[in-house]
Every structure is written in C-alpha cells, then in structure tokens.
The first five atom37 places (N, CA, C, CB, O) and aatype in JSON, in Angstrom:
{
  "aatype": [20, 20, 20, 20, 20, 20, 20, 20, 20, 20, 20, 20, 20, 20, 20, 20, 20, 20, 20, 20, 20, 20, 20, 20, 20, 20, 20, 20, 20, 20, 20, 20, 20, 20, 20, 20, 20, 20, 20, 20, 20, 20, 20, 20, 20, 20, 20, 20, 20, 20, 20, 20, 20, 20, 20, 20, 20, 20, 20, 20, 20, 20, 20, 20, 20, 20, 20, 20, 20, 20, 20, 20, 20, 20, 20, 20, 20, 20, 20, 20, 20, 20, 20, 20, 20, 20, 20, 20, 20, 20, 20, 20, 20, 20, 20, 20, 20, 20, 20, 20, 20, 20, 20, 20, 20, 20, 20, 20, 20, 20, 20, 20, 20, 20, 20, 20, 20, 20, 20, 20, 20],
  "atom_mask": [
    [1, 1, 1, 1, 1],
    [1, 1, 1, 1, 1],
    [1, 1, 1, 1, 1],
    [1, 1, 1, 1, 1],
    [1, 1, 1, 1, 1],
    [1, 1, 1, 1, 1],
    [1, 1, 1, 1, 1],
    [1, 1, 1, 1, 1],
    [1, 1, 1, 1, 1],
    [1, 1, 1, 1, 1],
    [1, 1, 1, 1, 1],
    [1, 1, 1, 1, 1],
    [1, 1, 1, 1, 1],
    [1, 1, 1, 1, 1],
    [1, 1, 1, 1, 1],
    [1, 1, 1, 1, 1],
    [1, 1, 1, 1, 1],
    [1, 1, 1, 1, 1],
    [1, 1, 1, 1, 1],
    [1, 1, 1, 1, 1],
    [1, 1, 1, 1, 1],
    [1, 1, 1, 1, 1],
    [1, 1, 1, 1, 1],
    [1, 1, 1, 1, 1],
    [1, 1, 1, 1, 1],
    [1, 1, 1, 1, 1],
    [1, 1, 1, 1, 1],
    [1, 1, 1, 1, 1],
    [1, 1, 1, 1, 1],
    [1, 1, 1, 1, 1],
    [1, 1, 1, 1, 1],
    [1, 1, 1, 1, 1],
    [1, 1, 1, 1, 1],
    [1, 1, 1, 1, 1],
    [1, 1, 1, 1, 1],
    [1, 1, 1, 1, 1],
    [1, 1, 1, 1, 1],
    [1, 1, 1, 1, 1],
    [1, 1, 1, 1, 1],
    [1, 1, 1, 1, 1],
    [1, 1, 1, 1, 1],
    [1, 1, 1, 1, 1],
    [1, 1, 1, 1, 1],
    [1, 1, 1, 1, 1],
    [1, 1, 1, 1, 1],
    [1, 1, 1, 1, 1],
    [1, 1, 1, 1, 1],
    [1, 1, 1, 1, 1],
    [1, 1, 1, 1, 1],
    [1, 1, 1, 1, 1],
    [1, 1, 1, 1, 1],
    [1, 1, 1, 1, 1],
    [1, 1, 1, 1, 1],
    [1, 1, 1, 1, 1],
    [1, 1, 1, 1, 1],
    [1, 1, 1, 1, 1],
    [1, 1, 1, 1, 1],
    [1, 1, 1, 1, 1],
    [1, 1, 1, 1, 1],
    [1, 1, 1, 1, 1],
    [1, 1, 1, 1, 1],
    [1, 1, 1, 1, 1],
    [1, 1, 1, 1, 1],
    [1, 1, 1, 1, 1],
    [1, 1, 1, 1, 1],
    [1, 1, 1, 1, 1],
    [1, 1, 1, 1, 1],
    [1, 1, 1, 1, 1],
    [1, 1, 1, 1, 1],
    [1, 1, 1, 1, 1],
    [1, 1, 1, 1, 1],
    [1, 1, 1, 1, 1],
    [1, 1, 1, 1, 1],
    [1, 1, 1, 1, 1],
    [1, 1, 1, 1, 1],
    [1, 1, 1, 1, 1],
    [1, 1, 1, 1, 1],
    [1, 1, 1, 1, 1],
    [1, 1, 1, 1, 1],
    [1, 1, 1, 1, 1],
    [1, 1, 1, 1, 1],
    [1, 1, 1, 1, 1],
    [1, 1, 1, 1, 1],
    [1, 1, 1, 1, 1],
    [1, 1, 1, 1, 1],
    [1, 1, 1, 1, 1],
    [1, 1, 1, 1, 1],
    [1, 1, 1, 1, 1],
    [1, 1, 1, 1, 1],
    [1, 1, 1, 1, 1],
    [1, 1, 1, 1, 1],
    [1, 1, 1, 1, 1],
    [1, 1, 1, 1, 1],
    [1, 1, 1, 1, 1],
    [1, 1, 1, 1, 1],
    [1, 1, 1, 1, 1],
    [1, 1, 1, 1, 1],
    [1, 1, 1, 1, 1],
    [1, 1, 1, 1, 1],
    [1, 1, 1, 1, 1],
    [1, 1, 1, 1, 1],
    [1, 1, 1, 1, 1],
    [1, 1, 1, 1, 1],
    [1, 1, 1, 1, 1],
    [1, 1, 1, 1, 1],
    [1, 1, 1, 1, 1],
    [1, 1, 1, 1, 1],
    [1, 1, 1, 1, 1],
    [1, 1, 1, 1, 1],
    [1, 1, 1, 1, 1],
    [1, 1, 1, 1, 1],
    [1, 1, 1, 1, 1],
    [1, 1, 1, 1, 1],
    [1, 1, 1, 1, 1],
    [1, 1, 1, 1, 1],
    [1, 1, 1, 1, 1],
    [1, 1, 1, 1, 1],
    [1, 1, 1, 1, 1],
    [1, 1, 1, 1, 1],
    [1, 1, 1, 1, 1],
    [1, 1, 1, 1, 1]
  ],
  "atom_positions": [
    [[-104.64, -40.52, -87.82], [-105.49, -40.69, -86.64], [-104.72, -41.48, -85.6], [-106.82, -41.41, -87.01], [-103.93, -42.4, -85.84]],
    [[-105.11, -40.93, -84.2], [-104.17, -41.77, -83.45], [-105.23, -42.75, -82.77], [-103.16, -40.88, -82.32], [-106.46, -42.68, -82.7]],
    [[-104.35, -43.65, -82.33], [-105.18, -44.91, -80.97], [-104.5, -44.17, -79.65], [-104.47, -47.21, -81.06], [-103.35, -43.89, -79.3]],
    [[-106.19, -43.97, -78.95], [-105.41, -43.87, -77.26], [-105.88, -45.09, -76.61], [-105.97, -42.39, -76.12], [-107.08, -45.29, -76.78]],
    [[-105.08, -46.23, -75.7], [-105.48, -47.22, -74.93], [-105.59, -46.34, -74.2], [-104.83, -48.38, -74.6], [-104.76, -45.44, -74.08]],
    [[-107.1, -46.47, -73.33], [-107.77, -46.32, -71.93], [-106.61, -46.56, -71.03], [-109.06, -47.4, -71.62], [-106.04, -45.63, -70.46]],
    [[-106.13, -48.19, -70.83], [-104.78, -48.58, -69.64], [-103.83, -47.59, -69.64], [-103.84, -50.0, -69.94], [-103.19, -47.41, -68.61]],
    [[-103.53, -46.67, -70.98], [-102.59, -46.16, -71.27], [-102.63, -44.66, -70.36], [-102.56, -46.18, -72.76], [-101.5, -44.36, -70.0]],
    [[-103.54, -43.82, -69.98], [-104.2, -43.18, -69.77], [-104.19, -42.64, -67.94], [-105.19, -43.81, -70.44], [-105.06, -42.83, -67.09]],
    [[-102.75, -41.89, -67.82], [-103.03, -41.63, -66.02], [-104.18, -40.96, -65.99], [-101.87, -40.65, -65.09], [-104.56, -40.64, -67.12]],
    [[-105.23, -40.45, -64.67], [-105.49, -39.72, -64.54], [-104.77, -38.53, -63.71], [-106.29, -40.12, -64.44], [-103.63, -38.71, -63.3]],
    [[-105.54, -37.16, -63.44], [-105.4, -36.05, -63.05], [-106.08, -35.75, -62.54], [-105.21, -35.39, -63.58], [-107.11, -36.41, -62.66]],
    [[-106.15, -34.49, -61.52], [-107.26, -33.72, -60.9], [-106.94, -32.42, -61.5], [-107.32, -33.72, -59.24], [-105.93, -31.73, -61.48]],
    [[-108.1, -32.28, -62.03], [-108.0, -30.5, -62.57], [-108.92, -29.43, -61.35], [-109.05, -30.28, -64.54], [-109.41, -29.54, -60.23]],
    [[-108.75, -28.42, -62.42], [-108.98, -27.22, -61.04], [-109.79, -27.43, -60.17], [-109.44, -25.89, -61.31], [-109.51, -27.3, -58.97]],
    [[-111.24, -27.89, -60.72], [-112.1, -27.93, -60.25], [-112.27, -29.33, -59.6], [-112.86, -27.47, -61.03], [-113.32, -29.45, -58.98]],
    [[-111.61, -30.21, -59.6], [-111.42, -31.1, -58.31], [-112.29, -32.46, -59.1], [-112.27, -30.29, -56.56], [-113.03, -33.23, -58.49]],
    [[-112.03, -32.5, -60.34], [-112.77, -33.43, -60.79], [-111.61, -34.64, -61.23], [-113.73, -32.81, -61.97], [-110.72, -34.09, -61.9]],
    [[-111.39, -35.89, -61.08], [-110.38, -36.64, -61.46], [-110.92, -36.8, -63.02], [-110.15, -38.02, -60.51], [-112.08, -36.82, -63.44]],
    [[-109.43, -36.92, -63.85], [-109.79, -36.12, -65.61], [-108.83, -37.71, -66.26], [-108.58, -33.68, -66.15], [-107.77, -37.92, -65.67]],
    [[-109.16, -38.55, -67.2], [-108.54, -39.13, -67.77], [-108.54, -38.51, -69.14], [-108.85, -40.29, -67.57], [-109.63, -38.41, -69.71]],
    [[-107.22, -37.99, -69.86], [-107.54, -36.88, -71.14], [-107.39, -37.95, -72.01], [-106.44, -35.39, -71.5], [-106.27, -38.44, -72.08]],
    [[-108.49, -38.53, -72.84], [-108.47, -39.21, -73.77], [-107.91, -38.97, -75.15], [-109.45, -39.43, -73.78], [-107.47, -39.77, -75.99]],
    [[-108.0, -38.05, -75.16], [-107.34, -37.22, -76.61], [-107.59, -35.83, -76.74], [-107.94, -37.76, -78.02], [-108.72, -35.35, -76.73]],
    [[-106.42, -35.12, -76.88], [-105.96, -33.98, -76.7], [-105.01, -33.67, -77.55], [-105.6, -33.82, -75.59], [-104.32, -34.61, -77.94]],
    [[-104.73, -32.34, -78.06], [-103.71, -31.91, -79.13], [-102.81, -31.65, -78.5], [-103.95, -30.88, -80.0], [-101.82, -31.44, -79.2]],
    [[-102.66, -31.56, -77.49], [-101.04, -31.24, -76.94], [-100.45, -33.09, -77.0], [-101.02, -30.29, -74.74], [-99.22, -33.23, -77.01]],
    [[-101.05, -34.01, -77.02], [-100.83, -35.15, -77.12], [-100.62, -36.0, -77.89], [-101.27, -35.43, -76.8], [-99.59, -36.67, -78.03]],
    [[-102.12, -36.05, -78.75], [-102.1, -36.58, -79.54], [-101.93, -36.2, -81.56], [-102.98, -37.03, -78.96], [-101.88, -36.86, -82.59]],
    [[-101.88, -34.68, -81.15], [-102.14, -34.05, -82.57], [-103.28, -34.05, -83.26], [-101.41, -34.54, -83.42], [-103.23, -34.05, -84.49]],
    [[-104.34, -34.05, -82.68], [-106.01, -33.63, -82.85], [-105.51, -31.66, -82.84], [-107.42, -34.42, -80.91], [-104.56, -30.91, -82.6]],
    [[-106.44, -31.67, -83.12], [-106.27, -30.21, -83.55], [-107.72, -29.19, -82.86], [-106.23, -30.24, -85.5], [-107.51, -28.06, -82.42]],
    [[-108.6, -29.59, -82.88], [-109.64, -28.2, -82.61], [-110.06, -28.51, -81.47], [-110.98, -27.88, -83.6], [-110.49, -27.56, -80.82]],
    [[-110.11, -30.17, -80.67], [-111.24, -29.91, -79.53], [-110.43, -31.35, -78.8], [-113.37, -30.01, -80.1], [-109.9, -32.28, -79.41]],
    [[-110.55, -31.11, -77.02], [-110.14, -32.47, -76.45], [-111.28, -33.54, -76.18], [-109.45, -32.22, -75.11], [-112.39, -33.12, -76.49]],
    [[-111.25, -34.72, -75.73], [-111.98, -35.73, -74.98], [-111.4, -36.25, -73.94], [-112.32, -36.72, -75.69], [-110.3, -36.78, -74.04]],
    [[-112.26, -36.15, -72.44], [-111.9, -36.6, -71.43], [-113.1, -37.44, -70.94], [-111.43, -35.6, -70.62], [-114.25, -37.2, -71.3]],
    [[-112.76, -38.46, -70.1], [-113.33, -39.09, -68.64], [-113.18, -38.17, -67.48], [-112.52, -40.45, -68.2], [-112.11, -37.82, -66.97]],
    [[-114.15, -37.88, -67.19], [-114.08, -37.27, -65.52], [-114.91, -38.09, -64.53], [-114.73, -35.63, -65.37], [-116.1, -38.18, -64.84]],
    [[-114.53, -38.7, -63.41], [-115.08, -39.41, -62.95], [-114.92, -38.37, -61.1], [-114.45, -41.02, -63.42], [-113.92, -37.97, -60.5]],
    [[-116.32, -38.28, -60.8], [-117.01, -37.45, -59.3], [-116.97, -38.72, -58.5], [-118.93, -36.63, -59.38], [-117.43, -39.74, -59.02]],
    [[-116.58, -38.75, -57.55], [-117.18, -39.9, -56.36], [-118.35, -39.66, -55.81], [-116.36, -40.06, -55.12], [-118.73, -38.49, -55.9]],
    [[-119.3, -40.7, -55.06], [-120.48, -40.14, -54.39], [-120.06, -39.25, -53.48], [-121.33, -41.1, -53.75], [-119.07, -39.26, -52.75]],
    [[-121.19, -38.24, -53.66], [-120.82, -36.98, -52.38], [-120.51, -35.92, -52.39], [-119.99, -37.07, -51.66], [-120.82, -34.87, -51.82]],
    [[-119.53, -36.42, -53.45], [-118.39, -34.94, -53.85], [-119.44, -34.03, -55.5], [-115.97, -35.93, -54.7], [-120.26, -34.29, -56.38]],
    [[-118.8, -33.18, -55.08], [-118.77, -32.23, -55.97], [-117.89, -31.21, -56.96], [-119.19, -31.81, -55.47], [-116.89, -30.69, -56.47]],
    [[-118.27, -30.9, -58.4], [-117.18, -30.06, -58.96], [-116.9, -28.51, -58.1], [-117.65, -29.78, -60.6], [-117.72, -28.32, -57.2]],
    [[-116.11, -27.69, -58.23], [-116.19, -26.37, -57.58], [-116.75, -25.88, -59.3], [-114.41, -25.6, -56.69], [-116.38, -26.14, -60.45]],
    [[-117.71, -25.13, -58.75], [-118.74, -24.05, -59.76], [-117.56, -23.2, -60.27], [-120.15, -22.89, -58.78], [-117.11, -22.37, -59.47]],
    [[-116.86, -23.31, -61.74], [-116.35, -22.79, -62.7], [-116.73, -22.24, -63.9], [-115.8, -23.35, -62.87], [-117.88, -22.56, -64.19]],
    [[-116.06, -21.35, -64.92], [-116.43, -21.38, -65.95], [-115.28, -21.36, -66.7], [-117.28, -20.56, -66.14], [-114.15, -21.4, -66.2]],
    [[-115.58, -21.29, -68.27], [-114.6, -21.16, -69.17], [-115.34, -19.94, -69.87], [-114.24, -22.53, -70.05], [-116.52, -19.62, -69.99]],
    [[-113.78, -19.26, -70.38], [-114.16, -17.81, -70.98], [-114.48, -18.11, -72.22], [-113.06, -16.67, -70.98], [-115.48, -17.61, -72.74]],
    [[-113.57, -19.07, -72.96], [-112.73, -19.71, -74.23], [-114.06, -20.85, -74.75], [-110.87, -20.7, -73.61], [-114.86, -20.53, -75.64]],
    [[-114.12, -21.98, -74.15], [-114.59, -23.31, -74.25], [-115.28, -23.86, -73.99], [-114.25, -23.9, -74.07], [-115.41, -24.24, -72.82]],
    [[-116.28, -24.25, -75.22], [-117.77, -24.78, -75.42], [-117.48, -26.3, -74.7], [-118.38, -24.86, -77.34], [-116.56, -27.02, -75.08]],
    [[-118.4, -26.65, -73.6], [-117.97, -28.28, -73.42], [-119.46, -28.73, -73.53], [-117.06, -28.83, -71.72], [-120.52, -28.1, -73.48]],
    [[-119.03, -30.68, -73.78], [-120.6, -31.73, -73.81], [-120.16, -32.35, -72.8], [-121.1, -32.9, -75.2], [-118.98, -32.69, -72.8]],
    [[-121.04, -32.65, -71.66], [-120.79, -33.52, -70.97], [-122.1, -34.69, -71.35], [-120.6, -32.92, -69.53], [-123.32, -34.64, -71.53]],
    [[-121.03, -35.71, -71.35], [-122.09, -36.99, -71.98], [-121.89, -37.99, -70.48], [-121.33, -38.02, -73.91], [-120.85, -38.43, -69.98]],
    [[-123.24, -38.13, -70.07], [-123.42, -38.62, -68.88], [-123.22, -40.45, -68.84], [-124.88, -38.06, -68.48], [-124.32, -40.98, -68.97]],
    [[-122.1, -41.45, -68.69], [-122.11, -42.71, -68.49], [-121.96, -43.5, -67.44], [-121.52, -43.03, -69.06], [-121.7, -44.64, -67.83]],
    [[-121.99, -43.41, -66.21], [-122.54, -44.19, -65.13], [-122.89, -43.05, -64.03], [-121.46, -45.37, -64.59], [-122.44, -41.91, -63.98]],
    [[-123.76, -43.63, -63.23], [-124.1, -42.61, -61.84], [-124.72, -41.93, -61.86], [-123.4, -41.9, -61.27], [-124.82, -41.28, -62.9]],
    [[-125.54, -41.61, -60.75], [-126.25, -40.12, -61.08], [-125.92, -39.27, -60.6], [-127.43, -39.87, -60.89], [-124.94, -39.49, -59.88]],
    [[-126.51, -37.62, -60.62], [-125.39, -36.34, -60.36], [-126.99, -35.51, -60.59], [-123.59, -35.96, -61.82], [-128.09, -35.84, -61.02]],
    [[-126.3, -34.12, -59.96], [-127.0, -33.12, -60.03], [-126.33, -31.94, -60.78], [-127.36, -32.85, -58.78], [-125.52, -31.28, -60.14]],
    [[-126.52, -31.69, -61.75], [-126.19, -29.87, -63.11], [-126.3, -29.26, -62.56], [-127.02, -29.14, -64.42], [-127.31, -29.45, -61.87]],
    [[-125.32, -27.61, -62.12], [-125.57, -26.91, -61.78], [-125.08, -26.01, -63.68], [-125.03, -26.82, -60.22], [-124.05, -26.1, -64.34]],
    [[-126.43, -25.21, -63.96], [-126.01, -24.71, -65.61], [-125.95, -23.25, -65.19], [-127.33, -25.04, -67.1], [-127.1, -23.06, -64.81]],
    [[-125.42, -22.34, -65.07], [-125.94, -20.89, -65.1], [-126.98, -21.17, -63.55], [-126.97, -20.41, -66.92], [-126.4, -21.65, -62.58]],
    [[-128.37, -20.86, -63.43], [-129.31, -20.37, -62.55], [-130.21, -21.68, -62.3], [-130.11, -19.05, -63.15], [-131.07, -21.79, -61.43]],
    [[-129.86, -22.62, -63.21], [-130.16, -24.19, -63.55], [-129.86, -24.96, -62.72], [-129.57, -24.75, -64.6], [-128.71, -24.93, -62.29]],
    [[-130.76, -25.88, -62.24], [-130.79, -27.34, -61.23], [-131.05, -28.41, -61.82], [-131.81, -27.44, -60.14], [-132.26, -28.41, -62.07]],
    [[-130.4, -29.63, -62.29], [-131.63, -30.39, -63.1], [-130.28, -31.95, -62.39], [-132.01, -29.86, -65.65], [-129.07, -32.03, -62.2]],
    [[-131.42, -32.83, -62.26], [-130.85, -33.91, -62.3], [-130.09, -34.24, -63.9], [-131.94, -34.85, -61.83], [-130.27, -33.65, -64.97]],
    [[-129.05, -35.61, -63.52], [-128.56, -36.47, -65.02], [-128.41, -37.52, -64.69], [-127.28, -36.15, -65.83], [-128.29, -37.76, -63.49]],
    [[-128.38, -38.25, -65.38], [-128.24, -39.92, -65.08], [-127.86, -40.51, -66.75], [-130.1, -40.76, -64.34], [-128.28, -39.88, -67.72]],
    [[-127.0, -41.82, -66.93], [-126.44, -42.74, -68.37], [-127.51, -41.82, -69.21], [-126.77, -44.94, -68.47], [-128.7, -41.74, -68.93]],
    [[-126.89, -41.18, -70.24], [-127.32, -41.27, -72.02], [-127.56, -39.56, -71.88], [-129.2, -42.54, -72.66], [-127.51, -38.77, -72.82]],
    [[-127.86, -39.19, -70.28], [-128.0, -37.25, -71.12], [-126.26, -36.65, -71.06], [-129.38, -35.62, -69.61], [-125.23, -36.82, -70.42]],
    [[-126.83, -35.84, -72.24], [-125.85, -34.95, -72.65], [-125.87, -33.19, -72.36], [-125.86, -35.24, -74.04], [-126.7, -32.5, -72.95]],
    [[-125.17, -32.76, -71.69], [-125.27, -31.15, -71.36], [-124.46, -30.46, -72.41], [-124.64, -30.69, -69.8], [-123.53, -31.02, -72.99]],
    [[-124.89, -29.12, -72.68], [-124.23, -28.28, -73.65], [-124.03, -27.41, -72.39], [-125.07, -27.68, -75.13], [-124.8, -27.25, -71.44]],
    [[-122.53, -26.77, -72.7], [-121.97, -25.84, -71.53], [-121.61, -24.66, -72.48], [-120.52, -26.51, -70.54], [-120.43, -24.67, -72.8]],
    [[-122.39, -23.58, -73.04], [-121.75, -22.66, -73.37], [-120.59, -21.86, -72.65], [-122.55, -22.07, -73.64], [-120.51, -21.71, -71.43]],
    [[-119.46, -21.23, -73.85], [-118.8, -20.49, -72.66], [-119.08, -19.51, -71.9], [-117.92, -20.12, -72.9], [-120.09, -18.84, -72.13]],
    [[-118.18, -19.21, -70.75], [-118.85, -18.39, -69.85], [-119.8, -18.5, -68.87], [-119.24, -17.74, -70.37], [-119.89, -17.65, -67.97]],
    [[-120.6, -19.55, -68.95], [-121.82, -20.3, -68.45], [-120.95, -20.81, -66.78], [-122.41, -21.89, -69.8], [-119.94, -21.52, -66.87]],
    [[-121.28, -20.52, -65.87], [-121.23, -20.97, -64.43], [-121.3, -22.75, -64.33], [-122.62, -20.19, -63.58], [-122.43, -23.11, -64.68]],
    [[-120.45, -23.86, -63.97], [-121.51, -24.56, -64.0], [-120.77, -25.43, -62.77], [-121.99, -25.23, -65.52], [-119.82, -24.91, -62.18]],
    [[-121.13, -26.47, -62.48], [-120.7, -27.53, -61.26], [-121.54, -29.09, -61.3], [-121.13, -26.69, -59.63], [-122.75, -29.15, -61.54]],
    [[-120.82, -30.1, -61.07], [-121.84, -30.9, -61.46], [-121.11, -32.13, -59.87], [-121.8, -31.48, -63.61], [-119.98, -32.29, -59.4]],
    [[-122.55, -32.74, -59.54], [-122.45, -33.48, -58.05], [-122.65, -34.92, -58.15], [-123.58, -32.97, -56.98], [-123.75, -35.27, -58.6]],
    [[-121.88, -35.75, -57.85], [-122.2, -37.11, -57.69], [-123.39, -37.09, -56.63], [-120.89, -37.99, -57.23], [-123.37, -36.39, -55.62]],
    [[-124.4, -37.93, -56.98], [-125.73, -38.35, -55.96], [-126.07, -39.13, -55.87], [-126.75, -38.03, -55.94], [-127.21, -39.17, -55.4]],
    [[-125.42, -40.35, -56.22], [-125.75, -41.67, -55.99], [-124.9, -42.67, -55.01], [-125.76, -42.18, -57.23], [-124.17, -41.95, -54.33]],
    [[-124.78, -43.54, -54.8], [-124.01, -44.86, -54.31], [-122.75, -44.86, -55.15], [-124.9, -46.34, -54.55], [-121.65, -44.74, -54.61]],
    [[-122.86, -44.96, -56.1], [-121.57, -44.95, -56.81], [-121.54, -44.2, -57.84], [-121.15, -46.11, -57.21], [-122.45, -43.78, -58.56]],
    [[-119.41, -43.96, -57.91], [-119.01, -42.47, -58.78], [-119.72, -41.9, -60.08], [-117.57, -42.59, -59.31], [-119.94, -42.73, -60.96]],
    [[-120.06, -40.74, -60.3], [-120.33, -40.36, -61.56], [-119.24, -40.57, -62.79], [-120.65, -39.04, -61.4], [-118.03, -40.61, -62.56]],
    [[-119.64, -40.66, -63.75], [-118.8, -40.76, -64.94], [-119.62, -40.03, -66.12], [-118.46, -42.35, -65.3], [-120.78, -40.21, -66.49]],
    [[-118.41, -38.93, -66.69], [-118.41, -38.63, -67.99], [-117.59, -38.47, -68.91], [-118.82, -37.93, -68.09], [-116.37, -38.6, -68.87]],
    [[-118.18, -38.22, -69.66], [-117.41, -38.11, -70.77], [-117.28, -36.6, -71.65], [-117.96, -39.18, -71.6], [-118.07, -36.41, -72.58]],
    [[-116.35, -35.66, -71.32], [-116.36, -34.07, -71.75], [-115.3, -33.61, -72.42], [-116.44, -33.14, -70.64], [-114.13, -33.4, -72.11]],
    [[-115.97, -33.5, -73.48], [-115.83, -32.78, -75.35], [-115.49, -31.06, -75.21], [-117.88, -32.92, -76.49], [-116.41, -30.25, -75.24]],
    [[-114.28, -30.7, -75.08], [-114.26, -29.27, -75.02], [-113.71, -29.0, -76.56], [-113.25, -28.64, -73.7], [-112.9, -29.76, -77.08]],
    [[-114.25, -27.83, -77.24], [-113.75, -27.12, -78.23], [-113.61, -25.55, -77.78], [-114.63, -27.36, -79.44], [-114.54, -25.02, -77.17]],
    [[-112.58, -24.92, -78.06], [-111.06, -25.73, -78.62], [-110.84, -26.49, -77.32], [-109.47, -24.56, -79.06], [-111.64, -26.3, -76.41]],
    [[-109.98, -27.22, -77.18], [-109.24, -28.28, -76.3], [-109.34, -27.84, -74.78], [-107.59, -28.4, -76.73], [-109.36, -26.63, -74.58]],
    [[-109.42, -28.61, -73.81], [-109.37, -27.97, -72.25], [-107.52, -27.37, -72.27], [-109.8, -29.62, -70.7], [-106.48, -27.76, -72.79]],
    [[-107.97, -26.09, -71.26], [-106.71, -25.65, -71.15], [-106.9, -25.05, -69.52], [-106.28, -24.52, -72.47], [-107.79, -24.23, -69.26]],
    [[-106.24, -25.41, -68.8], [-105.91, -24.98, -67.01], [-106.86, -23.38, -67.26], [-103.48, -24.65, -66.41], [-108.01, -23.08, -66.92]],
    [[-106.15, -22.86, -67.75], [-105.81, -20.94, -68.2], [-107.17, -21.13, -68.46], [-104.54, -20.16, -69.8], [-107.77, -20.55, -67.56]],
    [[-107.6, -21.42, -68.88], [-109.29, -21.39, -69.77], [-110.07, -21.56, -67.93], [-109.78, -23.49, -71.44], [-110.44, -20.45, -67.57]],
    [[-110.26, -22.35, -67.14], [-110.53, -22.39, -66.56], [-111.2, -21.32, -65.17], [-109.93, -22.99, -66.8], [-110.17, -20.75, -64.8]],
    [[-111.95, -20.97, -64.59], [-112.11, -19.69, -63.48], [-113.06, -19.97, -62.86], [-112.34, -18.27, -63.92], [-114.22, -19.94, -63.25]],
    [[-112.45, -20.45, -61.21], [-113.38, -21.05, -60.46], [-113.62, -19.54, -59.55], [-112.81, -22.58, -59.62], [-112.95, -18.56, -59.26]],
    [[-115.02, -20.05, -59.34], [-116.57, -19.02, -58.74], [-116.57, -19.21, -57.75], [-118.11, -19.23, -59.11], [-116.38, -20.38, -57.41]],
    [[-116.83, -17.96, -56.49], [-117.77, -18.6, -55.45], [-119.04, -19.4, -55.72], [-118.2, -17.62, -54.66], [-119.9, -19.23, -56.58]],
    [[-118.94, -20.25, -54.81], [-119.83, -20.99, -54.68], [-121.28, -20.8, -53.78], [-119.14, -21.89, -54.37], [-122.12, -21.7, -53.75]]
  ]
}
C-alpha cells in the first residue's frame, strides 16, 4: 500500500476544466482497478458537460455548494452527498456558492484523458 502526502500532490486541469489533485492512481502509485482525485470548481465556474464511455465515477461532495447536471437531471449538492455517474451518462457539475466547490472523485477503472468526451453544452 502506498502513502500519498496531499503537499506532495501538483494539481492539473483536465478536459473538462476542472482543477484535479490525483490522489492515487495506478499509473502512479500501483493501485490497480480505480483512481482518487480532489477536484476543486471556483465560484461561478463550471465543468464542460462530458462523458465517459469506459468509467463509473463517485463524486463525494466536501466543501461548497454546486449544481449536478446527471443525464436530463438538475439537482443541487452541498458537504456529505455522493453522486453515482454511470458510464456514458452526460454530466457537468457548477460551483454556486461564495466559495470553491470541492470533491472528491472515485473513477473505476482509473481516470484516463482518452476516456473522456466533452458535449455540447
């Protein structure tokens, strides 16, 4: 099992314009079936409405509030909910508060760029 320090940890912006701290990942760390990231939205902003063909994700909601876009779905989130993103599923998610959203997103198998396919919006 590995230790990831948080300090240790650049972030990134992935496709969809979300800043990504990859907490543990198999291209990294040698986990094997699924990654964990921080994605942190600023107020205002928004993800671009993507999907994955490949990869089931959880987004576990820990500071800020935001608006789900799931498939045909609107729903507010705020600390402690958790979204299931089947693949294929459309989705986008919006900072709506004063300050940045934060989560925390569980992809199986692992996030991969290629997996990724951003939608009109």
């Amino acid at each position: 099992m590995t230790l990831q320090a948080y300090a240790g940890v650049a972030p990134y912006i992935t496709k969809d314009g979300s800043e990504i701290r990859e907490l543990m990942h198999p291209s990294v760390h040698g986990n094997r079936a699924q990654s964990l990231a921080e994605a942190t939205i600023l107020p205002g902003c928004k993800t671009e409405l993507h999907r994955h063909a490949i990869t089931e994700e959880l987004y576990h909601i820990t500071a800020g509030t935001g608006l789900m876009t799931l498939g045909q779905e609107h729903f507010p989130v705020r600390p402690g909910d958790t979204v299931c993103i089947p693949p294929g599923t459309p989705h986008c998610i919006e900072a709506t508060g004063e300050a940045p959203l934060k989560l925390l997103c569980c992809c199986s198998p692992a996030y991969d760029h290629a997996d990724t396919e951003l939608l009109q919006g």
